[in-house]
Amino acid sequence: DIQMTQSPSSLSASVGDRVTITCRASQGISNYLAWYQQKPGKIPKLLIYGASTLQSGVPSRFSGSGSGTDFTLTISSLQPEDVATYYCQKYNSAPLTFGGGTKVEIK
Amino acid sequence: QVLLVQSGAEVKKPGASVKVSCKASGYTFSGYYMHWVRQAPGQGLEWMGWINPNSGGTNYAQKFQDRVSMTRDTSISTAYMELSRLRSDDTAVYYCARSASGYGGAYSFDYWGQGTLVTVSS
């Protein structure tokens, strides 16, 4: 099975900072990669699919890039409401594995 | 609007089974695969499998292959996930989530249920 590895596992940044989270697949998955945001005590929310397509209603400060095995989620200007854990997920084929998550906090 | 409403919290003893329901509304239930995902306390997300509500066909993660059963009742737009031979490490929040496309299960998840906490304790 393909493994999904996220880094870092946690980060702390200041409001307004540019934040980048990486996700690496153990084998190529083309662009079948999604990103989810899970705020504390809440359900996951789809942010990006197809590696770079923003889900409707998601703020434009979020962006995704990558293809094959290496992907990134970028928050261009971190806001207090972005405090959450972010997960990548591959969905090219079953099993639809998630990465381990990246916890984002405000410094 | 699309809504997925799950059944309430459960407390089970080791070795027992649990069945969680997920009632869909706001869209054609049979048109979108339903997935089940779990999250142990303080841990990440773990995909368990999917069901095609139209055919009833399933695809389970190997880890759960011999203990999970996903079914559906199209007459009431409800999907079910039953996990048997429960262990303490099955304590988790269980979510249903809808495939973002009507073309199959290999898609992202655009709507999630509110989650059902299953606690396994003697």
Tab-separated table of C-alpha atoms in Angstrom:
chain	number	residue	atom	x	y	z
A	1	ASP	CA	0.000	0.000	0.000
A	2	ILE	CA	1.068	3.599	-0.628
A	3	GLN	CA	2.118	5.488	2.503
A	4	MET	CA	1.519	9.219	2.976
A	5	THR	CA	4.060	11.143	5.053
A	6	GLN	CA	3.447	14.711	6.193
A	7	SER	CA	5.968	17.168	7.547
A	8	PRO	CA	6.324	18.835	9.863
A	9	SER	CA	4.071	17.134	12.398
A	10	SER	CA	3.519	20.516	14.040
A	11	LEU	CA	4.475	24.117	13.530
A	12	SER	CA	4.044	27.454	15.203
A	13	ALA	CA	3.913	30.654	13.161
A	14	SER	CA	2.884	34.253	13.560
A	15	VAL	CA	-0.245	35.831	12.160
A	16	GLY	CA	0.493	36.939	8.607
A	17	ASP	CA	3.258	34.390	8.056
A	18	ARG	CA	3.427	32.155	5.014
A	19	VAL	CA	3.049	28.538	6.094
A	20	THR	CA	3.952	25.485	4.015
A	21	ILE	CA	3.082	21.864	4.788
A	22	THR	CA	4.447	19.011	2.744
A	23	CYS	CA	3.019	15.598	1.961
A	24	ARG	CA	4.972	12.820	0.299
A	25	ALA	CA	3.540	9.652	-1.228
A	26	SER	CA	5.645	6.486	-1.242
A	27	GLN	CA	4.633	5.938	-4.882
A	28	GLY	CA	3.301	8.246	-7.567
A	29	ILE	CA	-0.365	9.193	-7.282
A	30	SER	CA	-0.583	11.730	-10.123
A	31	ASN	CA	-2.715	14.568	-8.728
A	32	TYR	CA	-5.153	12.451	-6.717
A	33	LEU	CA	-4.420	14.305	-3.517
A	34	ALA	CA	-6.757	16.116	-1.150
A	35	TRP	CA	-6.147	18.357	1.843
A	36	TYR	CA	-8.460	18.611	4.840
A	37	GLN	CA	-8.587	21.015	7.748
A	38	GLN	CA	-9.780	19.847	11.149
A	39	LYS	CA	-10.253	22.519	13.784
A	40	PRO	CA	-10.163	21.455	17.441
A	41	GLY	CA	-13.308	19.528	18.337
A	42	LYS	CA	-14.728	19.806	14.823
A	43	ILE	CA	-15.208	17.531	11.856
A	44	PRO	CA	-12.745	17.534	8.940
A	45	LYS	CA	-13.375	19.962	6.112
A	46	LEU	CA	-12.262	19.523	2.502
A	47	LEU	CA	-9.948	22.348	1.450
A	48	ILE	CA	-8.315	21.193	-1.771
A	49	TYR	CA	-8.751	18.307	-4.186
A	50	GLY	CA	-6.926	17.341	-7.316
A	51	ALA	CA	-3.783	18.579	-5.542
A	52	SER	CA	-4.509	22.212	-6.415
A	53	THR	CA	-8.250	22.862	-6.849
A	54	LEU	CA	-9.794	24.908	-4.078
A	55	GLN	CA	-13.082	23.585	-2.728
A	56	SER	CA	-15.934	26.070	-3.002
A	57	GLY	CA	-15.970	28.581	-0.166
A	58	VAL	CA	-12.369	28.035	0.933
A	59	PRO	CA	-10.397	31.289	1.337
A	60	SER	CA	-7.926	32.049	-1.424
A	61	ARG	CA	-5.017	32.249	1.031
A	62	PHE	CA	-5.002	28.441	0.852
A	63	SER	CA	-3.302	26.851	-2.133
A	64	GLY	CA	-2.006	23.448	-3.116
A	65	SER	CA	0.577	22.233	-5.551
A	66	GLY	CA	2.451	19.138	-6.613
A	67	SER	CA	2.062	15.978	-8.614
A	68	GLY	CA	3.422	12.471	-8.493
A	69	THR	CA	4.909	11.993	-5.043
A	70	ASP	CA	5.488	15.468	-3.589
A	71	PHE	CA	2.771	17.910	-2.618
A	72	THR	CA	2.463	21.124	-0.637
A	73	LEU	CA	-0.292	23.032	1.105
A	74	THR	CA	0.439	26.725	1.522
A	75	ILE	CA	-1.317	29.296	3.649
A	76	SER	CA	-0.169	32.604	2.220
A	77	SER	CA	-0.993	34.697	5.287
A	78	LEU	CA	-1.783	32.758	8.444
A	79	GLN	CA	-4.913	33.869	10.279
A	80	PRO	CA	-6.016	33.017	13.834
A	81	GLU	CA	-8.919	30.980	12.465
A	82	ASP	CA	-6.454	28.725	10.620
A	83	VAL	CA	-5.400	27.040	13.867
A	84	ALA	CA	-6.135	23.410	13.052
A	85	THR	CA	-4.652	20.086	12.088
A	86	TYR	CA	-4.215	19.573	8.356
A	87	TYR	CA	-4.319	16.176	6.678
A	88	CYS	CA	-3.428	15.086	3.191
A	89	GLN	CA	-5.163	12.096	1.620
A	90	LYS	CA	-4.458	10.134	-1.496
A	91	TYR	CA	-7.454	8.907	-3.457
A	92	ASN	CA	-6.137	7.437	-6.695
A	93	SER	CA	-7.221	3.998	-5.526
A	94	ALA	CA	-8.133	2.138	-2.359
A	95	PRO	CA	-6.974	2.264	0.367
A	96	LEU	CA	-7.632	6.003	0.589
A	97	THR	CA	-4.823	6.695	3.035
A	98	PHE	CA	-4.410	9.862	5.083
A	99	GLY	CA	-1.161	11.455	6.135
A	100	GLY	CA	-0.396	11.684	9.832
A	101	GLY	CA	-1.440	15.312	10.123
A	102	THR	CA	0.234	18.674	10.733
A	103	LYS	CA	-0.868	20.733	13.698
A	104	VAL	CA	-0.683	24.479	13.051
A	105	GLU	CA	-0.586	26.890	15.964
A	106	ILE	CA	-0.170	30.632	16.363
A	107	LYS	CA	3.083	31.844	17.896
B	1	GLN	CA	-28.406	21.159	1.660
B	2	VAL	CA	-26.455	17.939	2.057
B	3	LEU	CA	-26.615	16.520	5.564
B	4	LEU	CA	-25.196	13.354	7.065
B	5	VAL	CA	-26.617	12.640	10.510
B	6	GLN	CA	-25.084	9.824	12.519
B	7	SER	CA	-26.405	7.810	15.438
B	8	GLY	CA	-25.458	8.590	19.003
B	9	ALA	CA	-22.530	7.612	21.165
B	10	GLU	CA	-22.088	3.980	22.172
B	11	VAL	CA	-20.344	2.209	25.030
B	12	LYS	CA	-19.468	-1.415	24.378
B	13	LYS	CA	-17.595	-4.188	26.139
B	14	PRO	CA	-14.604	-5.895	24.535
B	15	GLY	CA	-15.711	-8.634	22.171
B	16	ALA	CA	-19.053	-7.003	21.422
B	17	SER	CA	-20.203	-5.444	18.141
B	18	VAL	CA	-21.346	-1.930	17.339
B	19	LYS	CA	-23.471	-0.670	14.468
B	20	VAL	CA	-23.342	3.013	13.545
B	21	SER	CA	-25.852	4.602	11.199
B	22	CYS	CA	-25.515	7.576	8.858
B	23	LYS	CA	-28.716	9.104	7.467
B	24	ALA	CA	-28.251	11.172	4.337
B	25	SER	CA	-30.451	13.969	3.079
B	26	GLY	CA	-30.308	16.747	0.532
B	27	TYR	CA	-29.069	14.628	-2.375
B	28	THR	CA	-29.687	11.333	-4.189
B	29	PHE	CA	-28.367	8.793	-1.687
B	30	SER	CA	-27.735	6.045	-4.230
B	31	GLY	CA	-25.686	8.361	-6.431
B	32	TYR	CA	-22.617	8.814	-4.218
B	33	TYR	CA	-20.371	6.299	-2.490
B	34	MET	CA	-20.218	6.546	1.300
B	35	HIS	CA	-16.997	6.128	3.239
B	36	TRP	CA	-16.272	5.398	6.865
B	37	VAL	CA	-13.315	7.001	8.631
B	38	ARG	CA	-12.308	6.721	12.259
B	39	GLN	CA	-10.216	8.850	14.588
B	40	ALA	CA	-8.867	7.516	17.872
B	41	PRO	CA	-8.520	10.054	20.700
B	42	GLY	CA	-5.771	12.525	19.883
B	43	GLN	CA	-4.851	10.615	16.728
B	44	GLY	CA	-5.184	11.051	12.978
B	45	LEU	CA	-7.766	9.966	10.432
B	46	GLU	CA	-7.998	6.340	9.335
B	47	TRP	CA	-9.997	5.209	6.293
B	48	MET	CA	-12.009	2.050	6.935
B	49	GLY	CA	-13.762	1.453	3.638
B	50	TRP	CA	-16.555	2.442	1.317
B	51	ILE	CA	-19.950	1.260	0.168
B	52	ASN	CA	-21.632	1.852	-3.148
B	53	PRO	CA	-25.198	2.661	-2.030
B	54	ASN	CA	-26.549	1.767	-5.467
B	55	SER	CA	-25.218	-1.793	-5.678
B	56	GLY	CA	-24.262	-2.454	-2.073
B	57	GLY	CA	-20.726	-3.267	-3.202
B	58	THR	CA	-18.006	-2.611	-0.648
B	59	ASN	CA	-14.263	-2.094	-0.420
B	60	TYR	CA	-12.718	-2.483	3.021
B	61	ALA	CA	-9.284	-1.526	4.282
B	62	GLN	CA	-7.308	-4.709	4.826
B	63	LYS	CA	-6.911	-3.918	8.517
B	64	PHE	CA	-10.670	-4.233	9.053
B	65	GLN	CA	-11.471	-6.837	6.406
B	66	ASP	CA	-12.506	-9.591	8.812
B	67	ARG	CA	-14.339	-7.414	11.353
B	68	VAL	CA	-16.261	-4.726	9.450
B	69	SER	CA	-19.485	-4.817	7.489
B	70	MET	CA	-20.879	-1.827	5.596
B	71	THR	CA	-24.472	-1.967	4.472
B	72	ARG	CA	-27.199	0.413	3.393
B	73	ASP	CA	-30.957	0.812	3.290
B	74	THR	CA	-31.814	2.885	0.259
B	75	SER	CA	-35.468	3.194	1.308
B	76	ILE	CA	-34.416	5.416	4.195
B	77	SER	CA	-31.189	6.827	2.698
B	78	THR	CA	-29.087	5.361	5.484
B	79	ALA	CA	-25.682	3.736	5.517
B	80	TYR	CA	-24.457	1.488	8.317
B	81	MET	CA	-21.060	0.417	9.594
B	82	GLU	CA	-20.844	-2.568	11.911
B	83	LEU	CA	-17.587	-3.444	13.638
B	84	SER	CA	-17.343	-6.732	15.489
B	85	ARG	CA	-15.033	-8.267	18.071
B	86	LEU	CA	-14.378	-4.854	19.548
B	87	ARG	CA	-11.124	-4.142	21.391
B	88	SER	CA	-10.121	-1.223	23.577
B	89	ASP	CA	-8.095	0.254	20.716
B	90	ASP	CA	-11.285	0.536	18.653
B	91	THR	CA	-12.280	3.407	20.931
B	92	ALA	CA	-12.633	6.268	18.465
B	93	VAL	CA	-14.932	8.716	16.757
B	94	TYR	CA	-16.387	7.105	13.654
B	95	TYR	CA	-17.348	9.331	10.727
B	96	CYS	CA	-19.292	8.716	7.564
B	97	ALA	CA	-18.216	10.865	4.628
B	98	ARG	CA	-19.551	11.243	1.097
B	99	SER	CA	-17.486	10.820	-2.062
B	100	ALA	CA	-17.197	14.174	-3.800
B	101	SER	CA	-18.139	12.644	-7.140
B	102	GLY	CA	-20.905	10.369	-8.284
B	103	TYR	CA	-18.485	8.337	-10.389
B	104	GLY	CA	-17.112	6.069	-7.714
B	105	GLY	CA	-15.303	5.728	-4.444
B	106	ALA	CA	-11.881	7.004	-5.412
B	107	TYR	CA	-12.561	10.653	-4.720
B	108	SER	CA	-12.103	13.152	-1.935
B	109	PHE	CA	-14.781	13.535	0.725
B	110	ASP	CA	-16.918	16.654	0.498
B	111	TYR	CA	-19.449	16.113	3.312
B	112	TRP	CA	-18.920	14.488	6.682
B	113	GLY	CA	-21.241	13.286	9.397
B	114	GLN	CA	-20.940	14.757	12.865
B	115	GLY	CA	-19.139	11.689	14.174
B	116	THR	CA	-20.128	8.933	16.597
B	117	LEU	CA	-17.993	8.220	19.630
B	118	VAL	CA	-17.621	4.511	20.291
B	119	THR	CA	-16.040	3.662	23.629
B	120	VAL	CA	-14.861	0.117	24.251
B	121	SER	CA	-14.347	-0.578	27.914
B	122	SER	CA	-14.869	-3.412	30.336
